[in-house]
Short mmCIF file of C-alpha atoms in Angstrom, two decimals:
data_model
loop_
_atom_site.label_atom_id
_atom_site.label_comp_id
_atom_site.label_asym_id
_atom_site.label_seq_id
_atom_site.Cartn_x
_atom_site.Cartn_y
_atom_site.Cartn_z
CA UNK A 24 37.58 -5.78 183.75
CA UNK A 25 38.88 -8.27 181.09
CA UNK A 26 41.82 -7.54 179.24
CA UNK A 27 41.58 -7.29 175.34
CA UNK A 28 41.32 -10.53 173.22
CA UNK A 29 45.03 -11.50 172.08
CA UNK A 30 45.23 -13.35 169.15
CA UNK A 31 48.36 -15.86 168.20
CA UNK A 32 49.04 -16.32 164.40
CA UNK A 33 51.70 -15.16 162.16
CA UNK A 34 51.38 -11.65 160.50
CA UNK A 35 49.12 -12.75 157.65
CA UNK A 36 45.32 -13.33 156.72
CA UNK A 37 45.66 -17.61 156.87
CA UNK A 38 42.42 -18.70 159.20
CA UNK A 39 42.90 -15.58 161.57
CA UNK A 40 41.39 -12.58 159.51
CA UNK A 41 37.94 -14.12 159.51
CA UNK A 42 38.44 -13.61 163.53
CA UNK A 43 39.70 -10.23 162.90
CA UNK A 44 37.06 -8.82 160.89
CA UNK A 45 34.38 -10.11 163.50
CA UNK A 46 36.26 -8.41 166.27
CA UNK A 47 36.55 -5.31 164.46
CA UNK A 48 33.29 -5.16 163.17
CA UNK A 49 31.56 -5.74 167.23
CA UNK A 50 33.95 -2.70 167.86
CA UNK A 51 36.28 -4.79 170.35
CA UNK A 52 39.78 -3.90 170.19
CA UNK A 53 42.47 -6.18 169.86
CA UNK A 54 46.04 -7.35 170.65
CA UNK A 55 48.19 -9.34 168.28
CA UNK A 56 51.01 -11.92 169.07
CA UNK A 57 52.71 -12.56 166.12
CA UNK A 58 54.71 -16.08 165.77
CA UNK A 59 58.04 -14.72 164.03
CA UNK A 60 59.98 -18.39 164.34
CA UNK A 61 59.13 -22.06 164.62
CA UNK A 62 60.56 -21.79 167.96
CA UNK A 63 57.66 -19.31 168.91
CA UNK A 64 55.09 -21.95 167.56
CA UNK A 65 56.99 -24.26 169.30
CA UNK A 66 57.02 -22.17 172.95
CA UNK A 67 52.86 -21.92 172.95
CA UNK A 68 52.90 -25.91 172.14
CA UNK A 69 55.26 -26.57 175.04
CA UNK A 70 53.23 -24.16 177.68
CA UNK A 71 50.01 -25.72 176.98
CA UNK A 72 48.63 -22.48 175.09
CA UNK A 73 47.63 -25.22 172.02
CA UNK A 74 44.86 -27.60 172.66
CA UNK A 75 45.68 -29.22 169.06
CA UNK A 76 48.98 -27.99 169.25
CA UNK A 77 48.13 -25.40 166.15
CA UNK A 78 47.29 -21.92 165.89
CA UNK A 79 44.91 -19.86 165.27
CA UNK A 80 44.47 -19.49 169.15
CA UNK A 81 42.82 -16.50 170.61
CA UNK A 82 43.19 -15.73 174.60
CA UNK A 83 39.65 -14.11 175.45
CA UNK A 84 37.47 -14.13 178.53
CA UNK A 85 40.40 -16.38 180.36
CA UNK A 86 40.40 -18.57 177.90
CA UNK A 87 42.73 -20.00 174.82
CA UNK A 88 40.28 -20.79 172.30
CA UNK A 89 41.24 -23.15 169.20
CA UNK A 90 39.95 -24.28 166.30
CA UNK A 91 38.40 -21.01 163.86
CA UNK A 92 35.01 -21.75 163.72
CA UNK A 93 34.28 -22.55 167.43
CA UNK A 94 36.26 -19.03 167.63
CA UNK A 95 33.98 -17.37 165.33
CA UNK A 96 30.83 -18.48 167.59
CA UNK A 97 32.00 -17.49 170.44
CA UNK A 98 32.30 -14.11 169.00
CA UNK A 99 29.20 -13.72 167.19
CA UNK A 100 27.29 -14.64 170.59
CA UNK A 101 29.07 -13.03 173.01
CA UNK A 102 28.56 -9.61 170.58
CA UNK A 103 25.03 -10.22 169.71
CA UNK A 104 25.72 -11.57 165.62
CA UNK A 105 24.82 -14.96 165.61
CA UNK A 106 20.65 -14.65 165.49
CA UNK A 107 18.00 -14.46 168.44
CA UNK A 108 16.97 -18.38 167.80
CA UNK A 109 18.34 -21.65 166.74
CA UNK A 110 16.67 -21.34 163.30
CA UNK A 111 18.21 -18.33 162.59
CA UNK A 112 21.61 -19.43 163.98
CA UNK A 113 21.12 -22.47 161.52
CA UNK A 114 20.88 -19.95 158.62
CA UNK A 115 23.66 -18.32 159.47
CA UNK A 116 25.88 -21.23 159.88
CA UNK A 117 24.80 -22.83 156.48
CA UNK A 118 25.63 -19.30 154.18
CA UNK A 119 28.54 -19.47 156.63
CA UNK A 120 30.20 -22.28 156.01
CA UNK A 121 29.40 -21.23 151.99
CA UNK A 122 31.43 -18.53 152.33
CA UNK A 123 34.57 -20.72 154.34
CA UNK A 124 34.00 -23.27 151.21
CA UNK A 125 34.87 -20.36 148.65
CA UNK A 126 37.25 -18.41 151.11
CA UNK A 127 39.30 -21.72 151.92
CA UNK A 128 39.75 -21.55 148.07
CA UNK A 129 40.66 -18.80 147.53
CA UNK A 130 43.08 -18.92 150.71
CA UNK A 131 44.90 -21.92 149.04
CA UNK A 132 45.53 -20.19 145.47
CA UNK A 133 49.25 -18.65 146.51
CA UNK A 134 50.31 -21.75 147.54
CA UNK A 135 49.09 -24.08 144.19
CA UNK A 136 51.76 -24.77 142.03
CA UNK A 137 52.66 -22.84 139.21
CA UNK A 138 51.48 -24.81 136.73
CA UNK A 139 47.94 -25.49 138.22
CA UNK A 140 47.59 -21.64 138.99
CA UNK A 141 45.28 -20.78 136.39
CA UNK A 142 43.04 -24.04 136.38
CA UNK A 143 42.43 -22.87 140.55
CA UNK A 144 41.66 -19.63 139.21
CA UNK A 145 39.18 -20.86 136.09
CA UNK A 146 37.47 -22.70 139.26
CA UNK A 147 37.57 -20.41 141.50
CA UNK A 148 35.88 -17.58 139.46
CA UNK A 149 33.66 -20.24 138.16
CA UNK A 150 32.39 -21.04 141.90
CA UNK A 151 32.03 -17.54 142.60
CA UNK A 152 29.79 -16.52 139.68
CA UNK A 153 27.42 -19.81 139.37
CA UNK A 154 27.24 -20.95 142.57
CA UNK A 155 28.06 -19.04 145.68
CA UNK A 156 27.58 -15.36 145.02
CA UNK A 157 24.13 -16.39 142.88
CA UNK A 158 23.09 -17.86 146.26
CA UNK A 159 23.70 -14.92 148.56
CA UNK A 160 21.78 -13.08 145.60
CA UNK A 161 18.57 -15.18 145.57
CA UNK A 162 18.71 -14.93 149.64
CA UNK A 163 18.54 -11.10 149.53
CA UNK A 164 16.24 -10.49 146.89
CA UNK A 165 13.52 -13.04 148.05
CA UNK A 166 13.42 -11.30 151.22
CA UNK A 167 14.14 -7.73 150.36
CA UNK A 168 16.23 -6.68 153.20
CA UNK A 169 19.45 -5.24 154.54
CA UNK A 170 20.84 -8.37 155.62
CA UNK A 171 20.79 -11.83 155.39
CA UNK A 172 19.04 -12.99 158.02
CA UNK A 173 15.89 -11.29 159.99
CA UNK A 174 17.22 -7.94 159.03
CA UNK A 175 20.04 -7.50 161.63
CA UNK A 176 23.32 -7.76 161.19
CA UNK A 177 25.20 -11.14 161.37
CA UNK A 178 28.58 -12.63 161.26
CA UNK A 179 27.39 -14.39 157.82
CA UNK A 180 27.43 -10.60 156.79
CA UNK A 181 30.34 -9.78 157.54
CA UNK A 182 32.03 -12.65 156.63
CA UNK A 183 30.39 -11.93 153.01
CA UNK A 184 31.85 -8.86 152.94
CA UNK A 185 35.42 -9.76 153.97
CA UNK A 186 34.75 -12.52 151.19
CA UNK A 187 34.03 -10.13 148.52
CA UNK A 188 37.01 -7.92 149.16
CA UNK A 189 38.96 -10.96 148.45
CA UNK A 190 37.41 -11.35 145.01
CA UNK A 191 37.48 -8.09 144.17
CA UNK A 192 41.41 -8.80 144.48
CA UNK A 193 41.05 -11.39 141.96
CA UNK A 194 38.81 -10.08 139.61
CA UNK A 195 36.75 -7.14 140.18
CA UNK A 196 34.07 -8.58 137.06
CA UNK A 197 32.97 -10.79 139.21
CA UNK A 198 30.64 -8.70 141.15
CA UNK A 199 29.18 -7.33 137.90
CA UNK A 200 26.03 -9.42 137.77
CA UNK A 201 25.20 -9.09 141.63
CA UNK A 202 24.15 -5.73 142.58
CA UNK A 203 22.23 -6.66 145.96
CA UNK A 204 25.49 -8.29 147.37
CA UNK A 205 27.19 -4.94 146.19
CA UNK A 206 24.83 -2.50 148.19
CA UNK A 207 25.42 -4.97 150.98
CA UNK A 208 29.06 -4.86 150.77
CA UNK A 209 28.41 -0.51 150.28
CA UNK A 210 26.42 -1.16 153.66
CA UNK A 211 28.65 -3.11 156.05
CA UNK A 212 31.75 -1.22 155.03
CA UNK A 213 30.10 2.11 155.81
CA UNK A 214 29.64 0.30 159.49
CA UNK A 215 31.69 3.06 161.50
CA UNK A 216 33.48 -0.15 163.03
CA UNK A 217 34.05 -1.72 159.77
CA UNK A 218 35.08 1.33 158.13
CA UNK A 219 37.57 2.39 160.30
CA UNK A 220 39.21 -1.45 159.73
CA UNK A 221 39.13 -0.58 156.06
CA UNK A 222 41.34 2.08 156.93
CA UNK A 223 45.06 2.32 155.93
CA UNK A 224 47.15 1.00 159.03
CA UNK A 225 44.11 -0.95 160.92
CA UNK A 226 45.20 -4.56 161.96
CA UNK A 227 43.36 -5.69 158.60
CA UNK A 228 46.18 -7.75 156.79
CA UNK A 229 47.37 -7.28 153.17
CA UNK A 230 47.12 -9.83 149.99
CA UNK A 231 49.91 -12.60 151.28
CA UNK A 232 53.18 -12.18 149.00
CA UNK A 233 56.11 -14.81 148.12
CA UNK A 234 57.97 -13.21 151.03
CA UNK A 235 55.37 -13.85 153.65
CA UNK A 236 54.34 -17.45 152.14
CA UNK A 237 58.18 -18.44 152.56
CA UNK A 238 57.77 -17.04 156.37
CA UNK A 239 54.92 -19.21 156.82
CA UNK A 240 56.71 -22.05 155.54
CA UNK A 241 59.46 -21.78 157.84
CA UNK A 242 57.04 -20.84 161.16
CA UNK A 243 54.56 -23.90 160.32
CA UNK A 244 57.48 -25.99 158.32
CA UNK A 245 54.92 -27.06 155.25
#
């Protein structure tokens, strides 16, 4: 029997939490590695753990898988959220890669310099509300179902819902105007899984702080 999928990344969201909110919403537990030092980075890169000599890397199924998104599909097919045809995995990848467009924003607001801080944030909430979460809005209502695509649950789901928790951080408004995206959200979180990852000490990571972003720094020395 396979051992559970360890993931390498420092102890923060960054471009791993996507790959922890999958796992945790198929139900597969998980180990974590966290990088503490550059010298740790430094260690995978000299072993040959690092195909692009960066993390996020997950070990799974013998494997050390780089590179997020080629993560994320393994995932989502091995576990049955990824679609039952090509079209549907097309769909899927298209809101998907919506959502990383918005997310990767969002992701990059902590480290934006002071005094461009609230012109990311004008944008940001500006993106959300007239073009993104209208989008997700229009796909649910013109189809009148639980989920994005053909009715079953998806990694473009969950990824939705992971991407709406990080608004609500932001700005809680923002959701106002979208009520099918906030029964979905009511929907996926209430996911036995998913719930238990909303939990209070599940491997789900906090909002980063100046403490962690100067950890970062010195781990990935940007």
């Amino acid at each position: 029997m396979a051992g559970k999928p360890r993931l390498h990344y420092f102890n923060g969201r960054g471009r791993m939490e996507s790959i922890r909110w999958l796992l945790a919403a198929a139900g597969v537990e998980f180990e974590e590695k966290f990088l503490e030092t550059p010298e740790d980075l430094e260690k995978l890169r000299n072993d040959g753990y690092l195909m692009f000599q960066q993390v996020p890397m997950v070990e799974i199924d013998g494997m050390k898988l780089a590179q997020s998104r080629a993560t994320l599909n393994y995932i989502a097919t091995k576990y049955d959220l990824y679609g039952k045809d090509i079209k549907e995995r097309a769909l899927i990848d298209m809101y998907s890669e919506g959502m990383t467009d918005l997310n990767d924003m969002i992701m990059a607001l902590p480290l934006c310099p002071p005094d461009q801080k609230d012109a990311k944030m004008t944008q940001i909430k500006e993106r959300t509300t007239n073009r993104y979460f209208p989008a997700f809005e229009k796909v649910l209502k013109s189809h009148g179902q639980d989920y994005l695509v053909d009715n079953r649950l998806s990694r473009a789901d969950i990824h939705l819902v992971e991407l709406m928790y990080y608004v609500e951080e932001l700005d809680p408004s923002l959701l106002a105007n979208f009520p099918l995206l906030k029964a979905l959200r009511t929907r996926i979180s209430n996911l036995p899984t998913v719930k238990k990852f909303l939990q209070p000490g599940s491997q789900r990571k906090p909002p980063i702080d100046a403490r962690k972003i100067e950890k970062a720094r010195k781990i990935f020395k940007f």
